[in-house]
Short mmCIF file of C-alpha atoms and ligand atoms in Angstrom, two decimals:
data_model
loop_
_atom_site.label_atom_id
_atom_site.label_comp_id
_atom_site.label_asym_id
_atom_site.label_seq_id
_atom_site.Cartn_x
_atom_site.Cartn_y
_atom_site.Cartn_z
CA MET A 1 26.15 -96.19 -2.72
CA GLU A 2 26.03 -99.33 -1.10
CA ASP A 3 28.29 -102.20 -1.80
CA ALA A 4 25.58 -104.75 -1.26
CA GLY A 5 27.81 -107.62 -2.56
CA ARG A 6 30.53 -107.06 0.10
CA THR A 7 28.30 -106.22 3.22
CA ALA A 8 25.76 -108.99 2.55
CA HIS A 9 28.56 -111.63 2.88
CA GLU A 10 30.07 -110.42 5.96
CA PRO A 11 29.21 -112.88 8.64
CA ALA A 12 27.40 -111.77 11.60
CA SER A 13 29.77 -110.60 14.12
CA SER A 14 28.96 -109.58 17.64
CA GLY A 15 27.02 -106.20 17.53
CA ALA A 16 25.06 -107.42 14.72
CA GLY A 17 21.29 -107.73 14.60
CA HIS A 18 20.23 -104.43 15.80
CA ILE A 19 16.68 -103.69 14.68
CA VAL A 20 14.96 -100.30 14.47
CA VAL A 21 11.28 -100.05 13.57
CA ARG A 22 10.29 -96.59 13.13
CA ALA A 23 6.55 -95.45 12.80
CA VAL A 24 5.86 -98.14 10.42
CA SER A 25 2.43 -98.50 8.89
CA LYS A 26 0.83 -101.08 6.78
CA SER A 27 -2.54 -101.34 5.38
CA TYR A 28 -4.46 -103.72 3.14
CA GLN A 29 -7.33 -102.92 0.67
CA GLU A 30 -10.48 -104.86 1.73
CA GLY A 31 -13.03 -104.24 -0.96
CA ASP A 32 -13.66 -100.39 -0.63
CA ARG A 33 -12.04 -99.82 2.64
CA LEU A 34 -8.62 -99.69 3.85
CA HIS A 35 -7.75 -102.03 6.93
CA THR A 36 -4.79 -100.57 8.75
CA VAL A 37 -2.83 -103.52 10.20
CA LEU A 38 0.28 -101.44 11.58
CA ASP A 39 -0.09 -98.11 12.51
CA ARG A 40 3.00 -96.09 13.19
CA ALA A 41 4.49 -99.02 15.00
CA SER A 42 7.83 -98.49 16.58
CA VAL A 43 10.29 -100.34 18.70
CA GLU A 44 14.12 -100.91 18.90
CA ILE A 45 15.69 -104.10 19.43
CA ASP A 46 19.35 -104.71 20.54
CA SER A 47 21.83 -106.98 19.04
CA GLY A 48 21.60 -110.41 20.70
CA GLU A 49 18.19 -109.71 22.47
CA PHE A 50 15.44 -112.15 22.48
CA VAL A 51 12.00 -110.50 22.13
CA ALA A 52 8.66 -112.13 22.08
CA LEU A 53 6.00 -110.67 20.17
CA LEU A 54 2.24 -111.45 21.33
CA GLY A 55 -1.08 -110.40 19.93
CA PRO A 56 -4.42 -111.89 18.96
CA SER A 57 -4.71 -113.57 15.56
CA GLY A 58 -4.84 -111.10 12.76
CA SER A 59 -3.19 -108.33 14.69
CA GLY A 60 -0.35 -108.07 12.19
CA LYS A 61 2.44 -110.17 13.76
CA SER A 62 3.28 -112.13 10.77
CA THR A 63 3.03 -108.73 8.74
CA LEU A 64 5.68 -107.10 10.89
CA LEU A 65 7.94 -110.00 10.63
CA ASN A 66 7.64 -109.98 6.89
CA LEU A 67 8.48 -106.34 6.97
CA ILE A 68 11.63 -106.85 9.04
CA GLY A 69 12.76 -109.74 7.06
CA GLY A 70 12.65 -107.60 3.80
CA ILE A 71 9.95 -109.90 2.43
CA ASP A 72 7.21 -107.23 2.26
CA SER A 73 7.40 -103.37 2.16
CA PRO A 74 5.71 -101.01 4.66
CA ASP A 75 3.50 -98.12 3.32
CA ASP A 76 5.13 -95.66 5.67
CA GLY A 77 7.77 -95.48 8.25
CA ARG A 78 11.42 -97.18 8.22
CA ILE A 79 13.12 -100.40 9.28
CA LEU A 80 16.91 -100.39 9.74
CA VAL A 81 18.89 -103.62 10.41
CA ASP A 82 22.49 -102.78 11.56
CA GLY A 83 22.04 -99.23 10.23
CA ARG A 84 20.94 -100.58 6.71
CA GLU A 85 17.57 -99.32 5.86
CA VAL A 86 15.65 -102.45 4.77
CA THR A 87 12.72 -100.48 3.60
CA SER A 88 14.47 -98.65 0.97
CA LEU A 89 16.49 -101.77 -0.44
CA GLU A 90 15.76 -102.63 -4.01
CA GLU A 91 16.46 -105.82 -5.69
CA PRO A 92 18.83 -107.43 -5.84
CA ASP A 93 20.14 -105.89 -2.57
CA ARG A 94 16.83 -106.86 -0.78
CA THR A 95 17.30 -110.62 -1.80
CA LEU A 96 20.93 -110.46 -0.55
CA PHE A 97 19.87 -108.99 2.71
CA ARG A 98 17.16 -111.63 3.21
CA ARG A 99 19.40 -114.56 2.49
CA ASP A 100 22.28 -113.52 4.22
CA ARG A 101 21.24 -111.57 7.35
CA VAL A 102 17.98 -113.25 8.18
CA GLY A 103 16.86 -116.53 9.21
CA LEU A 104 13.28 -117.74 9.15
CA ILE A 105 11.28 -120.23 11.08
CA PHE A 106 7.58 -120.92 10.35
CA GLN A 107 4.80 -122.64 11.94
CA PHE A 108 4.86 -125.30 9.14
CA PHE A 109 8.65 -126.09 8.78
CA ASN A 110 8.80 -125.19 4.96
CA LEU A 111 11.34 -127.61 4.39
CA LEU A 112 11.77 -128.74 0.71
CA PRO A 113 10.35 -132.03 0.40
CA THR A 114 12.45 -133.32 -2.57
CA LEU A 115 15.61 -132.38 -0.71
CA THR A 116 17.21 -134.69 2.15
CA VAL A 117 17.74 -133.18 5.53
CA LEU A 118 21.17 -132.43 4.88
CA GLU A 119 20.51 -130.90 1.45
CA ASN A 120 17.85 -128.68 3.13
CA LEU A 121 20.52 -127.53 5.52
CA LEU A 122 23.10 -126.88 2.72
CA LEU A 123 20.78 -124.58 0.90
CA PRO A 124 21.03 -121.42 2.64
CA LEU A 125 25.05 -121.96 2.54
CA GLU A 126 25.00 -122.54 -1.16
CA LEU A 127 22.88 -119.37 -1.68
CA LYS A 128 25.59 -117.58 0.22
CA ARG A 129 28.34 -119.26 -1.81
CA THR A 130 29.70 -121.42 1.09
CA VAL A 131 30.25 -124.67 -0.67
CA GLY A 132 32.08 -128.04 -0.51
CA ILE A 133 33.78 -129.45 2.59
CA ASP A 134 33.21 -126.26 4.65
CA ALA A 135 29.45 -126.15 4.20
CA VAL A 136 29.03 -129.80 4.83
CA ARG A 137 30.95 -129.47 8.03
CA ILE A 138 28.90 -126.60 9.17
CA ALA A 139 25.63 -128.22 8.37
CA GLU A 140 26.60 -131.52 10.10
CA GLU A 141 27.69 -129.80 13.12
CA LEU A 142 24.33 -128.12 13.43
CA LEU A 143 22.58 -131.21 12.66
CA GLU A 144 24.24 -132.66 15.52
CA ARG A 145 23.45 -129.80 17.68
CA VAL A 146 19.71 -130.57 17.11
CA GLY A 147 20.10 -134.16 17.69
CA LEU A 148 19.25 -135.40 14.29
CA GLU A 149 22.70 -136.26 12.75
CA ALA A 150 21.46 -139.77 12.10
CA ARG A 151 18.92 -138.36 9.82
CA ALA A 152 20.97 -136.58 7.38
CA GLY A 153 19.97 -138.60 4.40
CA THR A 154 16.48 -138.83 5.12
CA PHE A 155 13.65 -136.83 3.57
CA PRO A 156 11.72 -134.25 5.49
CA ASP A 157 8.26 -136.17 5.20
CA ARG A 158 9.76 -139.14 7.06
CA LEU A 159 10.29 -137.02 10.27
CA SER A 160 7.88 -136.10 12.88
CA GLY A 161 6.61 -132.52 13.17
CA GLY A 162 8.96 -131.69 16.11
CA GLU A 163 12.07 -133.28 14.13
CA GLN A 164 11.19 -131.10 11.11
CA GLN A 165 11.04 -128.15 13.12
CA ARG A 166 14.53 -128.94 14.66
CA ILE A 167 15.74 -129.11 11.12
CA ALA A 168 14.05 -125.74 10.35
CA VAL A 169 15.91 -124.31 13.48
CA ALA A 170 19.08 -125.55 12.22
CA ARG A 171 18.31 -124.14 8.84
CA ALA A 172 17.58 -120.77 10.03
CA LEU A 173 20.93 -120.42 11.65
CA VAL A 174 23.21 -122.36 9.42
CA HIS A 175 24.25 -119.34 7.42
CA GLY A 176 25.15 -117.33 10.46
CA PRO A 177 22.22 -114.58 10.01
CA ALA A 178 22.20 -111.67 12.37
CA VAL A 179 18.52 -111.84 12.80
CA VAL A 180 16.23 -114.91 13.46
CA LEU A 181 12.43 -114.48 12.89
CA ALA A 182 10.34 -117.15 14.13
CA ASP A 183 6.53 -116.95 13.41
CA GLU A 184 4.73 -119.28 15.83
CA PRO A 185 7.39 -121.98 15.61
CA THR A 186 5.61 -124.33 18.12
CA GLY A 187 2.09 -123.55 16.96
CA SER A 188 1.68 -126.96 15.35
CA LEU A 189 3.73 -129.00 17.89
CA ASP A 190 2.52 -130.85 20.85
CA ALA A 191 3.82 -129.76 24.31
CA GLU A 192 6.85 -132.02 24.52
CA ALA A 193 8.08 -131.10 20.84
CA SER A 194 7.49 -127.53 21.53
CA ARG A 195 9.62 -127.44 24.73
CA VAL A 196 12.42 -129.26 22.81
CA VAL A 197 12.20 -126.86 19.69
CA MET A 198 12.21 -123.72 22.06
CA GLU A 199 14.96 -124.85 24.08
CA LEU A 200 17.15 -125.55 21.11
CA LEU A 201 16.20 -122.29 19.34
CA GLU A 202 16.96 -120.39 22.60
CA GLU A 203 20.20 -122.07 23.20
CA LEU A 204 21.67 -121.76 19.62
CA VAL A 205 20.64 -118.33 19.31
CA ARG A 206 22.08 -117.17 22.57
CA GLU A 207 25.41 -118.77 22.23
CA ARG A 208 25.60 -117.24 18.86
CA GLY A 209 24.60 -113.87 19.94
CA ARG A 210 21.74 -113.53 17.37
CA THR A 211 18.69 -111.48 17.57
CA LEU A 212 15.64 -113.33 18.02
CA LEU A 213 12.20 -112.07 17.27
CA LEU A 214 9.58 -114.80 18.27
CA VAL A 215 5.91 -114.46 17.43
CA THR A 216 3.78 -116.77 19.79
CA HIS A 217 0.20 -117.35 20.93
CA ASN A 218 1.67 -118.65 24.18
CA PRO A 219 2.37 -116.31 27.00
CA GLU A 220 4.50 -119.04 28.83
CA LEU A 221 7.05 -119.05 25.91
CA ALA A 222 7.18 -115.38 26.09
CA THR A 223 8.30 -115.52 29.60
CA ARG A 224 11.69 -116.82 28.29
CA ALA A 225 12.24 -113.73 26.43
CA ASP A 226 14.27 -110.65 27.47
CA ARG A 227 11.42 -108.48 26.52
CA VAL A 228 7.80 -108.99 25.49
CA LEU A 229 5.84 -106.86 22.94
CA HIS A 230 2.38 -106.76 22.36
CA LEU A 231 0.61 -105.75 19.06
CA GLU A 232 -2.49 -103.76 19.92
CA GLY A 233 -4.40 -101.70 17.51
CA GLY A 234 -1.60 -101.58 15.13
CA LYS A 235 0.88 -100.41 17.70
CA LEU A 236 3.79 -102.20 19.45
CA VAL A 237 3.44 -101.86 23.24
CA GLU A 238 6.10 -103.08 25.53
CA GLU A 239 4.97 -105.43 28.36
CA PRO A 240 6.23 -104.04 31.77
CA ARG A 241 8.93 -106.07 33.42
CA GLY A 242 7.33 -108.30 35.94
CA GLY A 243 8.84 -109.98 38.95
CA ASP A 244 10.33 -112.72 36.88
CA GLY A 245 13.21 -113.53 39.23
CA GLY A 246 15.41 -110.61 38.15
CA ARG A 247 16.59 -112.36 34.95
CA GLY A 248 19.05 -110.04 32.89
P1 ADP B 1 -1.14 -112.42 12.78
O1 ADP B 1 0.18 -112.86 12.15
O2 ADP B 1 -1.08 -111.34 13.85
O3 ADP B 1 -2.17 -113.33 12.82
P2 ADP B 1 -1.15 -110.92 10.01
O4 ADP B 1 -0.14 -110.13 9.98
O5 ADP B 1 -1.00 -112.32 9.21
O6 ADP B 1 -1.71 -111.41 11.49
O7 ADP B 1 -2.47 -110.38 9.40
C1 ADP B 1 -2.95 -109.14 9.83
C2 ADP B 1 -4.19 -108.73 9.03
O8 ADP B 1 -3.85 -108.35 7.73
C3 ADP B 1 -5.20 -109.72 8.93
O9 ADP B 1 -6.54 -109.05 8.92
C4 ADP B 1 -4.96 -110.33 7.62
O10 ADP B 1 -6.23 -110.68 7.03
C5 ADP B 1 -4.48 -109.02 6.86
N1 ADP B 1 -3.59 -109.44 5.76
C6 ADP B 1 -2.24 -110.03 5.79
N2 ADP B 1 -1.75 -110.18 4.75
C7 ADP B 1 -2.53 -109.67 3.92
C8 ADP B 1 -2.51 -109.64 2.39
N3 ADP B 1 -1.48 -110.00 1.62
N4 ADP B 1 -3.48 -109.13 1.77
C9 ADP B 1 -4.61 -108.69 2.43
N5 ADP B 1 -4.66 -108.67 3.67
C10 ADP B 1 -3.62 -109.16 4.35
MG1 MG B 2 0.63 -114.78 11.75
#
């Protein structure tokens, strides 16, 4: 028996964010045929690693992220995060896992338009029942780190895309998740905004020791990662380490 209430509220400590994807399959029904998106895909990602995931449109990158984040379930195979089998979690443990252990960043920011910037940042903390002065302090600190402390009372639609994504980066980290899943986070930004968002994301994730799985179309962004994976024919294939200056 799992005490999800307790484990889910533990802050991510060093050593957290270890991901195992083991022979995971996922298919979608398309008319009268089955479209296999993931076909016994496997990978292991260490705590604190920054892994880039590349693959053409429709290759299953978002599907894989949704499975790791506990948003969707595989047809077959197992996913473990810090030894806990995400694939077998039932509600409400699944919800607890998602909101406490995972930070999500999307292409189109997904900030709540009726909440101010600060309120958007407080939301993951409130869901985790961190409230009051503590929550405000944590949120303001991160807001400052992404350089938008002056915009705390602003509504998201007043911000540029790059600024909104910086808020989304802060929101993905504010509750101390072990795993950050970013799905083409710079896909709708210009080159300069992309650079700022990626630098902030990498910096904040690395200094906190979080695990980052970054889906991107952009092979250049992938060069910043510790490892690069490709989704090909439903399988995860590791890119051989090239002569990238001997990082790591
Ligand atoms: P990527 O993120 O690599 O572009 P996706 O994971 O979004 O790819 O989708 C992979 C494939 O699965 C696509 O062919 C897509 O149409 C299909 N797909 C994704 N989600 C669903 C769904 N809920 N129902 C049916 N097909 C889906
Ligand atoms: Mg996608």
